[in-house]
Coordinates of C-alpha atoms in Angstrom, one line a residue:
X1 CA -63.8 52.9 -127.9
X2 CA -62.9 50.1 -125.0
X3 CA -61.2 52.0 -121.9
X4 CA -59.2 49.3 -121.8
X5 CA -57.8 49.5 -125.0
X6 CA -57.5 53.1 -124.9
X7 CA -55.4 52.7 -121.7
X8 CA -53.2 50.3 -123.9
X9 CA -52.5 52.3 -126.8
X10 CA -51.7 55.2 -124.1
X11 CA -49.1 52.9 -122.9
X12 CA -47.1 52.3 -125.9
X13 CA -47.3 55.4 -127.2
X14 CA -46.0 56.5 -124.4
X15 CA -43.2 53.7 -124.4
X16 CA -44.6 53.1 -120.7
X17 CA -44.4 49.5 -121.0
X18 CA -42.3 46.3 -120.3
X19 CA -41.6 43.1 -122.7
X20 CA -40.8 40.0 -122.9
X21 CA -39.4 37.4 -125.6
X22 CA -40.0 33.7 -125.2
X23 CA -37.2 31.9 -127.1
X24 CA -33.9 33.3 -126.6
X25 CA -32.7 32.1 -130.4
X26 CA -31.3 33.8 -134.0
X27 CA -35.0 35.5 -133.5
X28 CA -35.4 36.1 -130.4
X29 CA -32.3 37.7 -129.1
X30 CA -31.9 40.0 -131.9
X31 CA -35.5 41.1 -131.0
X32 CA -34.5 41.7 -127.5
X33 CA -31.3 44.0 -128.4
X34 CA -33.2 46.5 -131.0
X35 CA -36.2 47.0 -128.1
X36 CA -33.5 47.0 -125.2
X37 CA -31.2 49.9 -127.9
X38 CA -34.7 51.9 -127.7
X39 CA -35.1 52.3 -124.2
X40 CA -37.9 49.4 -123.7
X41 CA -37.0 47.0 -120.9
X42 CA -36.8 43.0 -122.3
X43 CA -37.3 40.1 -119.6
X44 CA -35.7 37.3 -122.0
X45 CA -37.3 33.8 -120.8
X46 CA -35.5 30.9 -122.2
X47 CA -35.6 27.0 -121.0
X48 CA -32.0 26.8 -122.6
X49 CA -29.8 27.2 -119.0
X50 CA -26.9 27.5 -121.6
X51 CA -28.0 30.5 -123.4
X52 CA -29.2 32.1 -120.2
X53 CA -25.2 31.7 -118.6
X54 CA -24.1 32.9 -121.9
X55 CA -26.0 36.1 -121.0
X56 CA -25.4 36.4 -117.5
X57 CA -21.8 36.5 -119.1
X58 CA -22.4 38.9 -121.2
X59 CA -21.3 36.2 -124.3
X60 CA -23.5 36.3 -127.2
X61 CA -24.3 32.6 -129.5
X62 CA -26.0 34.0 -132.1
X63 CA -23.8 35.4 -135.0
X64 CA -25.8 38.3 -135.8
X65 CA -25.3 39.8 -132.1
X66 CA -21.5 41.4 -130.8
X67 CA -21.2 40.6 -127.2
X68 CA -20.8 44.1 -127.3
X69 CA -24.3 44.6 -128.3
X70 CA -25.3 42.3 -125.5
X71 CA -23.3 43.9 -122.7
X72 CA -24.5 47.2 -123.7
X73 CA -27.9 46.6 -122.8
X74 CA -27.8 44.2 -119.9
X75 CA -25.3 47.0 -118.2
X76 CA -27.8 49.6 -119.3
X77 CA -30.5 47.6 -117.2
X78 CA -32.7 46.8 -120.0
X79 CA -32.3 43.7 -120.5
X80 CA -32.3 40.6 -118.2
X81 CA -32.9 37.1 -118.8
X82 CA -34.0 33.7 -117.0
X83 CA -35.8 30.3 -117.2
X84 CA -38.9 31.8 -114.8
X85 CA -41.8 32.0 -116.6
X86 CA -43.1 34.1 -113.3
X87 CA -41.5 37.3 -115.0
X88 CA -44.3 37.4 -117.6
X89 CA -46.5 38.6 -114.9
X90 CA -44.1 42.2 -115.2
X91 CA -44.9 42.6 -118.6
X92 CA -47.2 43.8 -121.1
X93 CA -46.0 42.5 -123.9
X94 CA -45.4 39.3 -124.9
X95 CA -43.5 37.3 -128.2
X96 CA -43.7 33.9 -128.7
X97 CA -40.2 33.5 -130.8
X98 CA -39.5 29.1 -129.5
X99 CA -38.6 26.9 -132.7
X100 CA -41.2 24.6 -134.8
X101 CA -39.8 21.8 -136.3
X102 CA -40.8 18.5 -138.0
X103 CA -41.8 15.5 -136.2
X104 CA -41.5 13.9 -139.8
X105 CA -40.9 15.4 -143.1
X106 CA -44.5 16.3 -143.5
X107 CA -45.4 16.5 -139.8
X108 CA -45.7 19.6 -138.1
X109 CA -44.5 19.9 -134.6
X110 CA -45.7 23.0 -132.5
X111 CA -45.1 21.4 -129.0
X112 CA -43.3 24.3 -128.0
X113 CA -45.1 27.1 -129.4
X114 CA -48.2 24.7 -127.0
X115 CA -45.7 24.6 -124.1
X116 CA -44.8 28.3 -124.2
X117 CA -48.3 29.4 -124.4
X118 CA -49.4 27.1 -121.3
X119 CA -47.1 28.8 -119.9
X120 CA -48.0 32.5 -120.3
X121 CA -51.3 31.8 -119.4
X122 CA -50.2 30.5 -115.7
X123 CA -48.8 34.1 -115.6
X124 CA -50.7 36.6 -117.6
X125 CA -50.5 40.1 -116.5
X126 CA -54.2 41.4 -117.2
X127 CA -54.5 43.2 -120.3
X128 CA -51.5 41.8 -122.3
X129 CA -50.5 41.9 -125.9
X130 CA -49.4 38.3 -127.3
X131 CA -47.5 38.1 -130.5
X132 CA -46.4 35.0 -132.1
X133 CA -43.0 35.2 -134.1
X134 CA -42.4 31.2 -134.6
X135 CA -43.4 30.3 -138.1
X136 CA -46.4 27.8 -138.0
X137 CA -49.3 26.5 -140.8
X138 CA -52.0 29.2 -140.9
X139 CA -55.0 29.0 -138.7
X140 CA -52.3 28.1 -135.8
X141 CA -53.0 31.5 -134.0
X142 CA -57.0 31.9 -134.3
X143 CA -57.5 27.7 -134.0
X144 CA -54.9 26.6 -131.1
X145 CA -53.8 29.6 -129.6
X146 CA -56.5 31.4 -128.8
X147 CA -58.8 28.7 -127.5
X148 CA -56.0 27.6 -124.8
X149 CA -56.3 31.3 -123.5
X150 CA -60.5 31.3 -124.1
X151 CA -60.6 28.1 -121.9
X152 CA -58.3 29.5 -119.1
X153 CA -61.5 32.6 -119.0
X154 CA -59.4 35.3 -120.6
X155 CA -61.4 37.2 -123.1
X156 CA -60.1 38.3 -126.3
X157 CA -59.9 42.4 -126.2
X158 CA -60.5 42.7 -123.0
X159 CA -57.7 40.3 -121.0
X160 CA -55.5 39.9 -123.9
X161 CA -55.0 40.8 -128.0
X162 CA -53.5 38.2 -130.2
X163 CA -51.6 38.8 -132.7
X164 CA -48.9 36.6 -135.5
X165 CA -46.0 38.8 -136.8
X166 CA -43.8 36.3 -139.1
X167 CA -39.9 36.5 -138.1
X168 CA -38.1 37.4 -141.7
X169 CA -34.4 36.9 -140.0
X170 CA -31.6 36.3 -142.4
X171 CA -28.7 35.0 -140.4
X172 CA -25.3 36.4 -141.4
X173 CA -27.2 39.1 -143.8
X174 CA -25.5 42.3 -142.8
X175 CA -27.7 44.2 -145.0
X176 CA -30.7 43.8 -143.5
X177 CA -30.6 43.5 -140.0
X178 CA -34.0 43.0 -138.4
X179 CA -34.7 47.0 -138.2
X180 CA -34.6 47.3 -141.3
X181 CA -36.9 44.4 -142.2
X182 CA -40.9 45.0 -142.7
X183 CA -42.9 43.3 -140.0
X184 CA -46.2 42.1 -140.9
X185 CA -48.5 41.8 -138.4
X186 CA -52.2 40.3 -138.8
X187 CA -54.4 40.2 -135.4
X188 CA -57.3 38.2 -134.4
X189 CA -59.1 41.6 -134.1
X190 CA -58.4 45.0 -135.4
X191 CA -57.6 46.3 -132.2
X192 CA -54.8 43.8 -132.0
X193 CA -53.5 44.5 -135.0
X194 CA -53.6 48.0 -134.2
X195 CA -51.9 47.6 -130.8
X196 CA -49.1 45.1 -132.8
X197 CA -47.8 47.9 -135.4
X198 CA -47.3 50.3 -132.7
X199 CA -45.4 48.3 -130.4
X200 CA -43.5 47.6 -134.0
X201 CA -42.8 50.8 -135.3
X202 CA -40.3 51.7 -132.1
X203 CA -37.9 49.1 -134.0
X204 CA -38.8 49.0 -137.8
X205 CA -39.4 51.5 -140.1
X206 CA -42.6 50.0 -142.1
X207 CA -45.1 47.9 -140.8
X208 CA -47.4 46.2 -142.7
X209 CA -50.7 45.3 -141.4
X210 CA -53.3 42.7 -143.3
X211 CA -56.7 41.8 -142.1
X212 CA -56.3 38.2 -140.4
X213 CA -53.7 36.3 -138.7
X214 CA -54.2 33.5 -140.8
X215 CA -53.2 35.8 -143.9
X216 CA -50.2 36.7 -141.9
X217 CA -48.9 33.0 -141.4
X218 CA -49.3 32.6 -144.8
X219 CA -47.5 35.2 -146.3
X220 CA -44.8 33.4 -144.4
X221 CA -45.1 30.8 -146.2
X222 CA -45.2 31.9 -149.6
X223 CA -42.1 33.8 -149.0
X224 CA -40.1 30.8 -148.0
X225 CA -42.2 28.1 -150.7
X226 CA -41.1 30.5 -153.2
X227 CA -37.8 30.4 -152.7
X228 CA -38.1 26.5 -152.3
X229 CA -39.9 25.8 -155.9
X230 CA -37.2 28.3 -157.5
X231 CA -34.4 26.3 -155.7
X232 CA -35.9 23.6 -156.8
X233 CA -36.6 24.1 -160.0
X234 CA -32.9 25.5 -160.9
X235 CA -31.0 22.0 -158.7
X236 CA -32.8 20.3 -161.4
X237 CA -32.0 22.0 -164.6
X238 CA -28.0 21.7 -162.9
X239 CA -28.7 18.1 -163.5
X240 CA -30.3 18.5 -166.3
X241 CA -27.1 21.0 -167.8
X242 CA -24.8 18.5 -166.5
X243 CA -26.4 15.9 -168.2
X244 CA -26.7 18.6 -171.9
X245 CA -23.0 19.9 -171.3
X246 CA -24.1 23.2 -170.7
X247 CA -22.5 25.2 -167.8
X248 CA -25.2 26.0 -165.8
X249 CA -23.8 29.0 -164.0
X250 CA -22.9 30.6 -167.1
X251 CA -26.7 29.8 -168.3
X252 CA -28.1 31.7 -165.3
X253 CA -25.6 34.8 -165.8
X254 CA -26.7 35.5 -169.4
X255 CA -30.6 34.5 -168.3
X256 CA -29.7 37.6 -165.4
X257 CA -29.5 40.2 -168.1
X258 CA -32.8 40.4 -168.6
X259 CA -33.6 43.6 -166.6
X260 CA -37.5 42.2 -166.3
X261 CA -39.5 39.1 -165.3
X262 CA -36.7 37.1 -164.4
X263 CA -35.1 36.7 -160.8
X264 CA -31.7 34.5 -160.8
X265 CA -31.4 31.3 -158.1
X266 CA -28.7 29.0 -158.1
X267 CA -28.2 25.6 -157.8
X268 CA -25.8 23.9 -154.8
X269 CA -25.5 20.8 -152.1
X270 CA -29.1 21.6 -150.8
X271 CA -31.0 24.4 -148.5
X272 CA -30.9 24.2 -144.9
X273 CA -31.4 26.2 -141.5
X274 CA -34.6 26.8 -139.8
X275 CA -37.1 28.2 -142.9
X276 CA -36.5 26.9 -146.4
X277 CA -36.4 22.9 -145.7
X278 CA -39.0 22.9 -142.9
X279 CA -41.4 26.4 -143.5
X280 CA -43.3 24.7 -146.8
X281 CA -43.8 21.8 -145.8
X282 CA -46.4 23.6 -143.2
X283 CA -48.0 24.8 -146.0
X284 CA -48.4 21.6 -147.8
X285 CA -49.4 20.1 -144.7
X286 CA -52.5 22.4 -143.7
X287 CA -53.6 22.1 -147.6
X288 CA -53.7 18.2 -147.4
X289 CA -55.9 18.9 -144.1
X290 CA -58.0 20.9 -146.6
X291 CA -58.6 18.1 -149.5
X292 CA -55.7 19.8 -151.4
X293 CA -52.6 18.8 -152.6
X294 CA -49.9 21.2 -153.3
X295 CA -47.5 19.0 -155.9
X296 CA -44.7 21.8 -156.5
X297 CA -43.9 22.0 -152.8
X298 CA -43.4 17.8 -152.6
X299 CA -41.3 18.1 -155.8
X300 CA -39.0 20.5 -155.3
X301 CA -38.7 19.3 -152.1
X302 CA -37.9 16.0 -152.7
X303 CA -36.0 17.2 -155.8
X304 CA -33.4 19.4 -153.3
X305 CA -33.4 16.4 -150.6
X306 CA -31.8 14.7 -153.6
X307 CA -28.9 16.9 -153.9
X308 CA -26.5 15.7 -151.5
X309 CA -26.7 12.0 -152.8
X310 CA -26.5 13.3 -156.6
X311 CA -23.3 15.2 -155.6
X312 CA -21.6 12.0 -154.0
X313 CA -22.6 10.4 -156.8
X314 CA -20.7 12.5 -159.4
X315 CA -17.7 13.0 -156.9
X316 CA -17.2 9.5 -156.9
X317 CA -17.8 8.2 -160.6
X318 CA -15.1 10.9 -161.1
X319 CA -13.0 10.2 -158.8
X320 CA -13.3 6.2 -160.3
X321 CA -12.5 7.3 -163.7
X322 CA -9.8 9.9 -162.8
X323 CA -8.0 7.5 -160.0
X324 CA -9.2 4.0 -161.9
X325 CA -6.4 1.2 -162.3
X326 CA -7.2 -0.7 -165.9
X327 CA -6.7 -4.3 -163.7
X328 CA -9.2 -2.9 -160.7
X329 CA -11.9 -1.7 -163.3
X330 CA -11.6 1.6 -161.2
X331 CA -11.1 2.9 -157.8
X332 CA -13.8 1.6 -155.1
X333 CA -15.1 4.2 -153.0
X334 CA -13.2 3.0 -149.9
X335 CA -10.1 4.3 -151.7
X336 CA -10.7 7.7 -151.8
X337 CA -9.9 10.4 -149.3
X338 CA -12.3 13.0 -149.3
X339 CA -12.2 16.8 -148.3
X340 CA -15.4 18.7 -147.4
X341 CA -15.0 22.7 -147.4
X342 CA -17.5 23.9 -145.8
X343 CA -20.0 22.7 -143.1
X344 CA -22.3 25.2 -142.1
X345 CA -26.1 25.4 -144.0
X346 CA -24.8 29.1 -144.8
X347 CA -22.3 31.2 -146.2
X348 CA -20.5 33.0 -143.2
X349 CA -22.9 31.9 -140.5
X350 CA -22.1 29.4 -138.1
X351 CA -25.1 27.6 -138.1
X352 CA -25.2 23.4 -138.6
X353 CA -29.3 23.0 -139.0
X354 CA -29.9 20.7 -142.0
X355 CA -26.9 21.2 -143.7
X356 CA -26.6 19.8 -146.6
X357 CA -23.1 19.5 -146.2
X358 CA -23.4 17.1 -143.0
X359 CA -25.6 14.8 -145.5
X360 CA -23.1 14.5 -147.9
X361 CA -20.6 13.7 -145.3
X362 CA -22.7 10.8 -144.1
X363 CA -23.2 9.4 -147.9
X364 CA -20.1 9.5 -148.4
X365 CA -18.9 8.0 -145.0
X366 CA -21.4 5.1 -146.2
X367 CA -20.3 4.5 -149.2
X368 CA -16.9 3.8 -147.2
X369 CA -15.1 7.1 -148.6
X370 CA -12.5 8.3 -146.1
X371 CA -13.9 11.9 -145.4
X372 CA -12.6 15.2 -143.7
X373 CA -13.8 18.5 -143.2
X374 CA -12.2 22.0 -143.0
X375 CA -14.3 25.0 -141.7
X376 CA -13.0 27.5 -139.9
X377 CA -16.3 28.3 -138.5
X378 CA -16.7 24.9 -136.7
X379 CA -13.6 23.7 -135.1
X380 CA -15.7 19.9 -134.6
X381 CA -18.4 18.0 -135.6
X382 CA -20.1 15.5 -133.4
X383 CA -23.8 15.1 -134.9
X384 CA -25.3 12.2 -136.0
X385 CA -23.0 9.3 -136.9
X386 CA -20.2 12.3 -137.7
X387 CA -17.7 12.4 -135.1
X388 CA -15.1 14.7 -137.2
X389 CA -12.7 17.6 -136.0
X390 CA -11.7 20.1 -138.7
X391 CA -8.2 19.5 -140.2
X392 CA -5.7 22.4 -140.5
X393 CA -5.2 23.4 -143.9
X394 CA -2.2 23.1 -145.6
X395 CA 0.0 22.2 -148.6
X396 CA 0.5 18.8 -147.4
X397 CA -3.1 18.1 -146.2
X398 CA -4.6 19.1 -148.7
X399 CA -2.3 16.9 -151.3
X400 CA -3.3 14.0 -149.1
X401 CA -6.6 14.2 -150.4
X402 CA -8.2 13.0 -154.1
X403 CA -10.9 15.9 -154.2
X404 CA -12.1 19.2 -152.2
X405 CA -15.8 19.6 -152.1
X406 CA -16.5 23.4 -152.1
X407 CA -20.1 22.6 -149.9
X408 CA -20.2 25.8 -148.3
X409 CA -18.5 28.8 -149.4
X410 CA -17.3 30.9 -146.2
X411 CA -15.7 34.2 -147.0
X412 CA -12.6 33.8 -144.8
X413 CA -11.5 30.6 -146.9
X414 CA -8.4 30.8 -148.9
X415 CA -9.6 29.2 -152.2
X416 CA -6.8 30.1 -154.2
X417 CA -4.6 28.5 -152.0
X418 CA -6.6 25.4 -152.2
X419 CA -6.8 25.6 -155.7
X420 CA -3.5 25.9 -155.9
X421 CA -3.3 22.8 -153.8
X422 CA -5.4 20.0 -154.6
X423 CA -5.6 17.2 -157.1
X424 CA -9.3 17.5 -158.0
X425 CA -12.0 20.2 -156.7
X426 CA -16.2 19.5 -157.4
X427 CA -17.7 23.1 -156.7
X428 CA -20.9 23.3 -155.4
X429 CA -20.9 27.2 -155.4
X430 CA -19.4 28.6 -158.2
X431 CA -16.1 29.7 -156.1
X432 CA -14.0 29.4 -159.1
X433 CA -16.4 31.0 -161.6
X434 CA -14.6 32.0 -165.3
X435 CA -11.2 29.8 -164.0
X436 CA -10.2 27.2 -166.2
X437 CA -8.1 24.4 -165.2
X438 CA -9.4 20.8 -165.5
X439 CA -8.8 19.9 -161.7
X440 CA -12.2 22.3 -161.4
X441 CA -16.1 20.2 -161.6
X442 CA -18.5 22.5 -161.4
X443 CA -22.1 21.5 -159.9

């Protein structure tokens, strides 16, 4: 076998090597601490100046990190961060954790997964292990990647190994933090595979390798387009309940006892963060490129975009018929004041990427609704056309208001109290499940 392989495996088995993490985000940085807590020393490179003098401060901005965490390992001396993307030279391994959005709905945009790896070329340290995190359409790794490093006259297995490892982070999910998530790694060659699920198994306890790259970006996919479709698919039998009389929550609990080929989803306002809206739309993408035309991505796509207008919608024909003056022929929407519980994407996470709520802030600011928003995760909004701060809640603010939209349903809420409260509540996520009092819409 390749010396120079040999003397890389030697390396990490011996945990006689440096890394470092591109991307200092809700991947990146966790990434960083769990290497850092098992004695492997992290150069953190971010073009963010702000996250880097949160971390000279020893202040952590993602949730799922305790600045205790942080300052543990940067006063341990394992962990240091910058902008310099010189410091890749001190390293032998390298992950490639930067964001990949949408340039459009259907338009992938890997500029900074291209800038990043422009980047680590300049710098290479001579052999080096290169693992991409960032979720991207397959072929990304074997078809972009690797040429860039090909035309700078590094040769694959000898100057460098390639590898895509999908990030599975679940914000906010205390139950499986990301040591205790698989990692699946697929290489451009075996011996990069091989090199990936050792450098792996110092943080995670199963690794799971598969025989291409490509198969590795897809399994992404599926995860997260699977979750879409089903998301999907149960948003429009809501409607569809709503529409039938049938309370769709209950409909889902009963469907739940089924201890065998059924997994429950729920309906609500709409998905958002960084995977579910964005990751199958990759997917669909690449397949179009291929002459194929994946129809149950687009639908339950569009189908969960719609949420946030159908939701407005109902809260206003109630609102009409519940506030309506016989001479008026109802309440126009300019007359109604308008609470929105709830503006993160997620439960408990402090985290505004798509969410849904923010959309249905925006309708209903349109429609000329008079709108406020409580969260006790997000003291103010200024996004878009929102310029918002989030009210105090209280008896006499909340009686100020014709309905409380449950958007987002953050543990440290009081909902009893807003129950107890309010003039009208539409629930988006089943807070008040088995109450009944006719102030309560379910979604």
């Amino acid at each position: 076998m390749d010396t120079n392989f040999n003397n890389f495996l030697r390396k990490i088995n011996n945990r006689d090597f440096k890394i470092a993490v591109v991307g200092l985000g809700y991947v990146g940085l966790p990434l960083v601490i769990e290497f850092a807590k098992n004695g492997i020393g992290v150069q953190g490179i971010d073009i963010d100046i702000d996250r880097i003098e949160h971390i000279k401060r020893k202040k952590s901005y993602i949730t799922d990190i305790r600045d205790k965490e942080l300052r543990q390992v940067l006063d341990a001396g394992k962990f240091s961060a910058s902008c310099d993307f010189k410091r890749i030279n001190e390293v032998d391994v390298i992950f490639i954790c930067v964001p990949t959005p949408l340039k459009r709905k259907y338009l992938p945009n890997i500029s900074y997964i291209l800038k990043a790896v422009n980047s680590i070329v300049k710098n290479i340290r001579r052999p080096s292990l290169i693992i991409l995190e960032s979720t991207t359409y397959p072929g990304t790794t074997e078809e972009v990647i690797l040429p860039i490093f090909e035309k700078n006259g590094l040769k694959h297995n000898r100057d460098f190994y390639l590898c895509f490892s999908p990030e599975r982070i679940d914000p906010g999910n205390k139950a499986y933090p990301v040591n205790k998530i698989p990692k699946i790694v697929g290489g451009i060659s075996p011996e990069a595979t091989r090199l990936a699920v050792k450098v792996y198994k110092i943080i995670v306890d199963k690794v799971v390798p598969v025989s291409t790259a490509r198969t590795a970006e897809a399994a992404k996919l599926l995860e997260n387009t699977f979750r879409l479709i089903n998301i999907g698919l149960i948003d429009e039998l809501s409607m569809m309940a709503h529409k039938m009389n049938i309370n769709i929550w209950e409909v889902i609990d009963a469907a739940k006892t089924k201890p065998f080929g059924f997994m429950p989803f729920y309906p609500g306002p709409g998905v958002g963060g960084h995977c579910i809206p964005k990751d199958p739309l990759y997917l669909y993408w690449k397949a179009k490129h291929h002459g194929f035309k994946p129809r149950f991505i687009k639908l339950a796509s569009d189908i969960i975009a719609h949420m946030p207008e159908y939701i407005s919608k109902r809260v206003l024909n109630l609102l009409s018929r519940k506030l309506s003056e016989p001479k008026r022929g109802g309440m126009p929407p300019g007359a109604a004041r308008i609470l929105v519980s709830g503006v993160t994407y997620k439960k408990d996470v402090k985290d505004l990427r798509k969410s849904p709520a923010l959309d249905i802030i925006e309708i209903l600011q349109k429609k000329n609704a008079d709108v406020s928003y409580y969260d006790p995760l997000i003291p103010y909004l200024k996004i878009n056309t929102i310029n918002l701060k989030s009210i105090v809640l209280t008896k006499k603010t909340l009686k100020e208001f014709d309905c409380v939209i449950i958007a987002t349903d953050h543990s440290l809420v009081d909902y009893n109290f807003i129950l107890k409260n309010s003039k009208f509540i539409f629930d988006t996520r089943n807070v008040y499940k088995g109450k009944k009092d006719e102030r309560i819409v379910l979604l």
